[in-house]
Coordinates of C-alpha atoms and ligand atoms in Angstrom, one line a residue:
X10 CA 0.0 0.0 0.0
X11 CA 3.1 2.3 0.2
X12 CA 2.7 3.1 -3.5
X13 CA -0.7 4.7 -2.7
X14 CA 1.2 7.1 -0.5
X15 CA 3.5 7.8 -3.4
X16 CA 0.5 8.8 -5.5
X17 CA -0.3 11.5 -2.9
X18 CA 3.2 12.7 -2.9
X19 CA 3.4 12.8 -6.7
X20 CA 0.1 14.7 -7.1
X21 CA 0.6 17.0 -4.2
X22 CA 2.3 20.0 -6.0
X23 CA -0.1 20.1 -8.9
X24 CA -2.5 23.1 -9.1
X25 CA -6.0 21.7 -9.4
X26 CA -9.3 23.5 -9.5
X27 CA -12.8 22.9 -11.0
X28 CA -11.1 22.9 -14.4
X29 CA -7.8 23.4 -16.1
X30 CA -4.6 21.8 -17.0
X31 CA -3.7 20.7 -13.4
X32 CA -6.8 18.4 -13.5
X33 CA -5.7 17.0 -16.9
X34 CA -2.1 16.5 -15.5
X35 CA -3.6 14.7 -12.5
X36 CA -5.8 12.3 -14.5
X37 CA -3.0 11.7 -17.1
X38 CA -0.7 10.7 -14.3
X39 CA -3.2 8.2 -13.0
X40 CA -3.9 6.8 -16.5
X41 CA -0.2 6.5 -17.3
X42 CA 0.9 4.9 -14.1
X43 CA -2.0 3.0 -12.6
X44 CA -5.3 2.9 -14.6
X45 CA -4.6 2.5 -18.3
X46 CA -8.3 2.0 -19.0
X47 CA -9.2 5.4 -17.4
X48 CA -11.3 7.4 -19.8
X49 CA -10.4 11.1 -19.6
X50 CA -13.4 13.1 -20.7
X51 CA -13.9 16.8 -21.5
X52 CA -17.3 18.5 -20.9
X53 CA -17.5 21.4 -23.3
X54 CA -18.5 24.6 -21.5
X55 CA -19.5 26.3 -24.7
X56 CA -22.1 23.6 -25.4
X57 CA -23.3 23.4 -21.8
X58 CA -23.5 26.9 -20.3
X59 CA -26.1 25.5 -17.9
X60 CA -25.7 22.3 -16.0
X61 CA -29.1 21.6 -14.3
X62 CA -29.6 24.7 -12.2
X63 CA -26.0 25.7 -12.2
X64 CA -24.0 28.0 -14.5
X65 CA -21.0 26.0 -15.7
X66 CA -17.9 28.0 -14.8
X67 CA -15.4 28.9 -17.5
X68 CA -12.2 26.8 -17.7
X69 CA -9.6 28.5 -15.5
X70 CA -5.8 28.3 -15.8
X71 CA -3.0 30.1 -14.0
X72 CA 0.7 30.2 -14.6
X73 CA 2.0 32.8 -12.2
X74 CA 0.8 34.8 -9.2
X75 CA 3.0 36.8 -6.8
X76 CA 3.2 40.0 -4.6
X77 CA 6.4 41.9 -4.7
X78 CA 7.6 44.9 -2.7
X79 CA 9.4 48.0 -4.0
X80 CA 12.7 46.1 -4.0
X81 CA 11.2 43.3 -6.1
X82 CA 11.3 40.9 -3.2
X83 CA 8.5 38.4 -3.7
X84 CA 6.8 38.3 -0.3
X85 CA 4.2 35.8 -1.6
X86 CA 4.7 33.5 -4.6
X87 CA 2.1 31.0 -5.8
X88 CA 5.1 28.8 -7.0
X89 CA 6.0 28.1 -3.3
X90 CA 2.5 27.0 -2.4
X91 CA -0.5 27.1 -4.8
X92 CA -2.9 27.7 -1.8
X93 CA -1.6 31.3 -1.9
X94 CA -3.9 32.1 -4.8
X95 CA -7.7 32.5 -4.3
X96 CA -9.0 29.8 -6.6
X97 CA -10.5 31.2 -9.8
X98 CA -8.8 34.6 -9.3
X99 CA -9.1 37.0 -12.3
X100 CA -5.9 38.3 -13.8
X101 CA -4.3 41.6 -12.4
X102 CA -1.1 43.5 -12.8
X103 CA -1.2 46.6 -10.6
X104 CA 0.8 48.4 -7.9
X105 CA -1.2 49.4 -4.8
X106 CA -0.6 50.3 -1.2
X107 CA -1.0 47.6 1.4
X108 CA -4.2 49.2 2.7
X109 CA -5.8 48.3 -0.6
X110 CA -4.1 45.0 -1.0
X111 CA -5.4 44.0 2.5
X112 CA -8.9 43.9 1.1
X113 CA -7.8 41.0 -1.2
X114 CA -6.1 38.9 1.5
X115 CA -7.5 35.9 3.2
X116 CA -6.1 34.5 6.5
X117 CA -7.1 32.6 9.6
X118 CA -7.2 34.3 12.9
X119 CA -7.8 30.9 14.5
X120 CA -4.6 29.4 13.2
X121 CA -2.2 32.2 12.5
X122 CA 0.5 30.1 10.9
X123 CA -1.7 28.3 8.4
X124 CA -2.5 29.4 4.8
X125 CA -6.3 28.9 4.2
X126 CA -7.7 27.2 1.1
X127 CA -10.2 29.7 -0.4
X128 CA -12.0 29.9 -3.7
X129 CA -14.3 32.2 -5.6
X130 CA -15.8 30.1 -8.4
X131 CA -19.0 32.0 -9.1
X132 CA -18.1 35.7 -8.4
X133 CA -15.2 37.3 -10.2
X134 CA -12.5 38.6 -7.9
X135 CA -8.8 38.2 -7.2
X136 CA -7.1 37.5 -3.9
X137 CA -4.2 35.9 -2.1
X138 CA -4.3 33.6 1.0
X139 CA -1.5 34.1 3.5
X140 CA -0.8 33.3 7.1
X141 CA -2.4 35.6 9.6
X142 CA 1.0 36.2 11.2
X143 CA 2.4 37.6 7.9
X144 CA -0.7 39.7 7.4
X145 CA -0.4 41.3 10.8
X146 CA 3.3 42.1 10.1
X147 CA 2.4 43.7 6.7
X148 CA -0.3 45.8 8.4
X149 CA 2.3 47.7 10.2
X150 CA 3.1 49.6 7.0
X151 CA -0.3 50.4 5.4
X152 CA 1.2 52.8 2.8
X153 CA 3.9 50.6 1.5
X154 CA 3.5 49.8 -2.2
X155 CA 3.2 46.4 -3.7
X156 CA 3.2 45.1 -7.2
X157 CA 0.5 42.4 -7.7
X158 CA 0.7 40.0 -10.6
X159 CA -1.8 37.2 -11.4
X160 CA -1.4 35.6 -14.8
X161 CA -4.6 33.7 -15.0
X162 CA -7.2 33.1 -17.8
X163 CA -10.8 32.1 -18.2
X164 CA -11.8 30.2 -21.3
X165 CA -15.4 30.1 -22.2
X166 CA -14.7 27.7 -25.0
X167 CA -12.8 25.4 -22.7
X168 CA -14.0 22.4 -20.8
X169 CA -14.3 20.7 -17.4
X170 CA -12.2 17.5 -17.3
X171 CA -13.1 14.4 -15.4
X172 CA -12.1 10.7 -15.4
X173 CA -14.3 7.6 -15.7
X174 CA -13.2 4.0 -15.3
X175 CA -15.7 1.1 -15.9
X176 CA -14.7 -2.4 -14.8
X177 CA -17.2 -4.9 -16.1
X178 CA -18.6 -7.7 -14.0
X179 CA -21.0 -10.5 -14.5
X180 CA -24.0 -8.3 -13.7
X181 CA -25.2 -5.1 -15.3
X182 CA -25.8 -3.9 -11.8
X183 CA -23.2 -1.3 -10.8
X184 CA -21.3 -0.1 -7.9
X185 CA -20.4 3.6 -8.1
X186 CA -17.2 4.9 -6.5
X187 CA -16.8 8.7 -6.7
X188 CA -14.0 10.9 -5.6
X189 CA -13.0 14.5 -6.5
X190 CA -10.0 16.1 -8.1
X191 CA -10.6 19.8 -7.6
X192 CA -8.4 20.7 -4.6
X193 CA -4.9 22.0 -5.0
X194 CA -2.0 21.1 -2.6
X195 CA -3.8 19.4 0.3
X196 CA -3.2 15.8 1.1
X197 CA -6.2 14.4 3.0
X198 CA -8.8 16.6 1.2
X199 CA -8.6 15.5 -1.5
X200 CA -5.6 13.4 -2.6
X201 CA -6.4 10.6 -0.2
X202 CA -9.7 10.0 -2.0
X203 CA -7.9 9.7 -5.3
X204 CA -5.4 7.2 -3.9
X205 CA -8.1 5.1 -2.2
X206 CA -10.1 5.1 -5.4
X207 CA -7.0 3.9 -7.4
X208 CA -6.4 1.2 -4.7
X209 CA -10.1 0.1 -4.9
X210 CA -9.8 -0.2 -8.7
X211 CA -6.7 -2.4 -8.3
X212 CA -8.5 -4.5 -5.7
X213 CA -11.5 -4.9 -8.0
X214 CA -9.2 -5.9 -11.0
X215 CA -7.6 -8.5 -8.7
X216 CA -10.9 -10.3 -8.0
X217 CA -11.0 -13.7 -9.8
X218 CA -14.6 -13.0 -10.8
X219 CA -16.7 -9.8 -10.3
X220 CA -20.3 -10.0 -9.5
X221 CA -20.9 -6.3 -10.2
X222 CA -19.8 -3.8 -12.7
X223 CA -17.8 -0.9 -11.1
X224 CA -18.0 2.7 -12.2
X225 CA -15.2 4.7 -10.7
X226 CA -15.2 8.5 -11.3
X227 CA -12.8 11.3 -10.6
X228 CA -14.6 14.5 -10.9
X229 CA -14.5 18.1 -9.6
X230 CA -16.7 18.4 -6.5
X231 CA -20.3 19.6 -6.9
X232 CA -20.2 20.9 -10.5
X233 CA -18.5 17.6 -11.6
X234 CA -21.1 15.5 -9.8
X235 CA -23.8 17.6 -11.6
X236 CA -22.1 17.2 -14.9
X237 CA -21.8 13.4 -14.4
X238 CA -25.4 13.2 -13.5
X239 CA -26.4 15.3 -16.5
X240 CA -24.7 12.8 -18.7
X241 CA -25.6 9.6 -16.9
X242 CA -28.6 10.0 -14.6
X243 CA -31.0 7.6 -16.3
X244 CA -28.4 4.9 -16.5
X245 CA -27.3 5.5 -12.9
X246 CA -30.8 5.4 -11.5
X247 CA -31.5 2.1 -13.3
X248 CA -28.3 0.2 -12.5
X249 CA -26.5 1.6 -9.4
X250 CA -27.0 -0.9 -6.6
X251 CA -24.6 0.8 -4.1
X252 CA -22.2 3.7 -4.1
X253 CA -19.5 5.4 -2.2
X254 CA -18.0 8.9 -2.2
X255 CA -14.4 8.8 -0.9
X256 CA -13.3 12.0 0.9
X257 CA -10.7 12.7 3.6
X258 CA -9.8 9.0 3.9
X259 CA -6.0 9.1 4.7
X260 CA -5.4 10.5 8.2
X261 CA -4.9 8.4 11.4
X262 CA -8.1 9.5 13.1
X263 CA -11.6 8.2 13.2
X264 CA -13.4 5.9 10.7
X265 CA -16.6 7.6 9.7
X266 CA -19.4 7.8 7.2
X267 CA -22.2 10.1 6.1
X268 CA -25.4 8.1 5.6
X269 CA -28.0 8.5 2.9
X270 CA -31.0 10.8 3.8
X271 CA -33.0 8.0 5.4
X272 CA -30.2 5.6 6.4
X273 CA -32.2 2.8 4.8
X274 CA -30.2 1.5 1.8
X275 CA -28.1 -1.5 1.2
X276 CA -25.0 0.8 1.2
X277 CA -25.9 2.1 4.6
X278 CA -26.1 -1.4 6.0
X279 CA -22.8 -2.5 4.6
X280 CA -21.0 0.6 5.8
X281 CA -22.4 0.3 9.3
X282 CA -21.4 -3.3 9.4
X283 CA -17.8 -2.6 8.3
X284 CA -17.5 0.3 10.7
X285 CA -18.6 -1.8 13.6
X286 CA -15.6 -4.1 13.2
X287 CA -12.9 -1.8 11.7
X288 CA -12.7 0.5 14.8
X289 CA -13.8 0.6 18.4
X290 CA -15.2 4.1 17.9
X291 CA -17.1 4.4 14.6
X292 CA -18.5 7.8 13.7
X293 CA -21.8 7.6 11.7
X294 CA -23.1 11.0 10.6
X295 CA -26.6 11.6 9.4
X296 CA -27.3 13.2 6.0
X297 CA -27.8 16.4 8.0
X298 CA -24.0 16.6 8.2
X299 CA -23.4 16.1 4.5
X300 CA -20.8 18.1 2.6
X301 CA -19.3 16.2 -0.3
X302 CA -20.9 14.8 -3.5
X303 CA -23.4 12.8 -1.5
X304 CA -25.3 16.1 -1.6
X305 CA -25.8 15.7 -5.4
X306 CA -26.1 11.9 -5.5
X307 CA -28.7 11.7 -2.7
X308 CA -30.7 14.8 -3.8
X309 CA -34.4 14.1 -4.1
X310 CA -34.7 13.7 -7.8
X311 CA -31.5 11.7 -8.0
X312 CA -31.8 9.4 -5.0
X313 CA -28.9 7.1 -5.5
X314 CA -27.8 4.8 -2.6
X315 CA -24.5 6.6 -1.9
X316 CA -22.7 7.0 1.4
X317 CA -19.6 9.0 2.0
X318 CA -16.6 7.2 3.6
X319 CA -14.0 9.1 5.5
X320 CA -11.4 8.6 8.2
X321 CA -11.9 11.9 10.0
X322 CA -14.8 13.6 8.3
X323 CA -14.3 16.9 6.3
X324 CA -14.6 19.8 8.7
X325 CA -13.9 17.8 11.8
X326 CA -10.1 18.1 11.7
X327 CA -8.3 21.3 12.4
X328 CA -6.0 21.0 9.4
X329 CA -9.0 20.9 7.1
X330 CA -8.8 23.4 4.1
X331 CA -5.5 24.7 5.2
X332 CA -1.8 24.3 4.3
X333 CA -1.5 22.0 7.4
X334 CA -3.4 19.4 5.5
X335 CA 0.0 18.3 4.1
X336 CA 2.1 15.2 3.5
X337 CA 2.7 14.9 7.3
X338 CA -1.0 14.8 8.1
X339 CA -1.7 11.9 5.8
X340 CA 0.3 8.8 6.7
X341 CA 0.9 5.5 4.9
X342 CA -0.9 3.7 7.8
X343 CA -3.8 6.2 7.6
X344 CA -4.4 5.7 3.9
X345 CA -3.9 2.0 4.3
X346 CA -6.7 2.0 6.8
X347 CA -8.9 4.0 4.4
X348 CA -8.3 1.6 1.6
X349 CA -9.1 -1.4 3.8
X350 CA -12.4 0.4 4.7
X351 CA -13.6 0.7 1.0
X352 CA -12.2 -2.7 0.1
X353 CA -14.1 -4.4 3.0
X354 CA -17.3 -2.8 1.7
X355 CA -16.6 -4.2 -1.8
X356 CA -15.8 -7.6 -0.3
X357 CA -19.3 -7.7 1.3
X358 CA -20.9 -6.6 -2.0
X359 CA -19.1 -9.3 -3.9
X360 CA -19.7 -12.2 -1.5
X361 CA -23.1 -11.5 0.1
X362 CA -25.1 -14.4 -1.2
X363 CA -28.2 -16.4 -0.1
X364 CA -27.7 -20.1 0.9
X365 CA -30.0 -22.8 2.2
X366 CA -29.1 -25.8 4.3
X367 CA -29.8 -29.1 2.6
X368 CA -30.5 -31.3 5.6
X369 CA -33.9 -31.7 7.3
X370 CA -33.0 -31.0 10.9
X371 CA -29.5 -30.2 12.0
X372 CA -26.7 -31.8 10.1
X373 CA -24.4 -34.2 12.0
X374 CA -21.3 -32.1 11.7
X375 CA -18.9 -34.7 13.0
X376 CA -19.5 -36.8 9.9
X377 CA -18.1 -34.0 7.8
X378 CA -15.1 -33.2 10.0
X379 CA -16.8 -30.0 11.0
X380 CA -17.2 -30.8 14.7
X381 CA -14.0 -30.7 16.8
X382 CA -13.2 -34.1 18.3
X383 CA -11.0 -32.4 20.8
X384 CA -12.1 -29.6 22.9
X385 CA -9.8 -26.6 23.2
X386 CA -10.0 -22.8 23.7
X387 CA -11.9 -21.2 20.8
X388 CA -13.3 -24.4 19.3
X389 CA -16.5 -24.0 21.2
X390 CA -17.0 -20.5 19.7
X391 CA -16.3 -21.7 16.2
X392 CA -18.8 -24.6 16.6
X393 CA -21.4 -22.3 18.1
X394 CA -21.0 -19.8 15.3
X395 CA -21.4 -22.6 12.7
X396 CA -24.5 -24.1 14.3
X397 CA -25.9 -20.6 14.6
X398 CA -25.3 -19.9 11.0
X399 CA -26.9 -23.2 10.0
X400 CA -29.9 -22.3 12.2
X401 CA -30.6 -19.3 9.9
X402 CA -29.7 -20.8 6.5
X403 CA -33.3 -20.9 5.3
X404 CA -32.6 -19.4 1.9
X405 CA -34.1 -16.0 2.6
X406 CA -31.3 -14.6 4.9
X407 CA -28.2 -13.4 3.2
X408 CA -24.7 -13.9 4.8
X409 CA -24.8 -10.3 5.9
X410 CA -28.3 -10.8 7.5
X411 CA -27.0 -13.8 9.4
X412 CA -23.7 -12.2 10.5
X413 CA -25.8 -9.3 11.9
X414 CA -28.3 -11.7 13.7
X415 CA -25.6 -13.7 15.4
X416 CA -23.3 -10.6 15.9
X417 CA -20.1 -11.7 14.1
X418 CA -18.0 -10.0 11.4
X419 CA -19.1 -10.8 7.8
X420 CA -15.8 -12.4 7.0
X421 CA -16.1 -14.9 9.8
X422 CA -19.5 -15.9 8.6
X423 CA -18.2 -16.1 5.1
X424 CA -15.4 -18.5 6.2
X425 CA -17.9 -20.8 7.8
X426 CA -20.2 -20.7 4.7
X427 CA -17.2 -21.7 2.6
X428 CA -16.6 -24.7 4.8
X429 CA -20.2 -25.8 4.7
X430 CA -20.2 -25.4 0.9
X431 CA -17.1 -27.5 0.6
X432 CA -18.9 -30.2 2.6
X433 CA -21.9 -29.9 0.3
X434 CA -24.2 -29.1 3.2
X435 CA -25.6 -26.0 1.6
X436 CA -26.8 -24.8 -1.7
X437 CA -27.3 -21.3 -3.2
X438 CA -30.9 -20.2 -2.7
Ligands
LIG514 ZN1 -12.7 20.3 0.5

């Protein structure tokens, strides 16, 4: 799983946004190094000025942005950290006193050494994000002049870029995995989601046989989800059986989820089950605490069974949307845990079947070598679990149903089912 951490390191410096060359570079990197079947798509802005109720933003690119003093010392340079630029800033080239410049600065009084991540997608303005400590220092000389340069462009004939990977399975029914690619240099939000989605794809490819078809998408948050829905909503509504948004899934904190609006879908059940055994302290948030693309996928007229999976949920860690969400905040162990989380959900989806016991009355397990002839620590538990599973194998309970009834992890129940199957004691219902 170390290579997943390498993806985060590699993609960290790239300037991403809702659109632009950084997003293309990010997707090309994934395609060239990990997902050769990734389809990189361009959604033309000129042909789609409206996306449902939203105005599609122009494609934005930026090559340079800095603030220099009268001695041409660059006191802020976007090349050192792309969080310094207000996302979607308009181009400028002016010299103004600090008192004017101050109106275009964004900083955090609550964390004076962090650079905040700030954007202005839908109102044209320009600005820089700096530490509050630096801003306070500059405020001591309000009349000092600064030269401001932002070399950015808007292209109304451009496009919004996203990635789509379809991995076919035996069934037309689909599992949707969605993550976003629109944040610049921050590791947990959102590079961890990209790394976990790549790892999930690798895991899905590694399965000997796939029950479901998988649709893995890399989209800019919100507008990208709306674009994807605009192009695919009928298909998604017809075929998506379960879905996951991956967000902030690489830190060492909690394991958490955001449930669907009524917490009543197959996805909700699977996520709750996985969380119960992956951590002693699962955090299950209701849809009232939504914030990522579950907002679009679970909206009333869309209504897909999509939960969001996180380690520490967006907004619940102090590094969130600042320069402190860096390569130290996400760890190899943290992202490894996040990958395990999504892969366990996939494992349940792939293996959750209905079986029926063949014998009338209880089977005589000893005949099949399934009953220990010697009593030792643990063997009683195993036998108890096996007889309990048999007691519910009536053909209308799935393995997940039974694991929940008898209160054991899905994988333990699956192991026992495999042994019963090898002994020809059960059949698929
Ligand atoms: Zn974010």
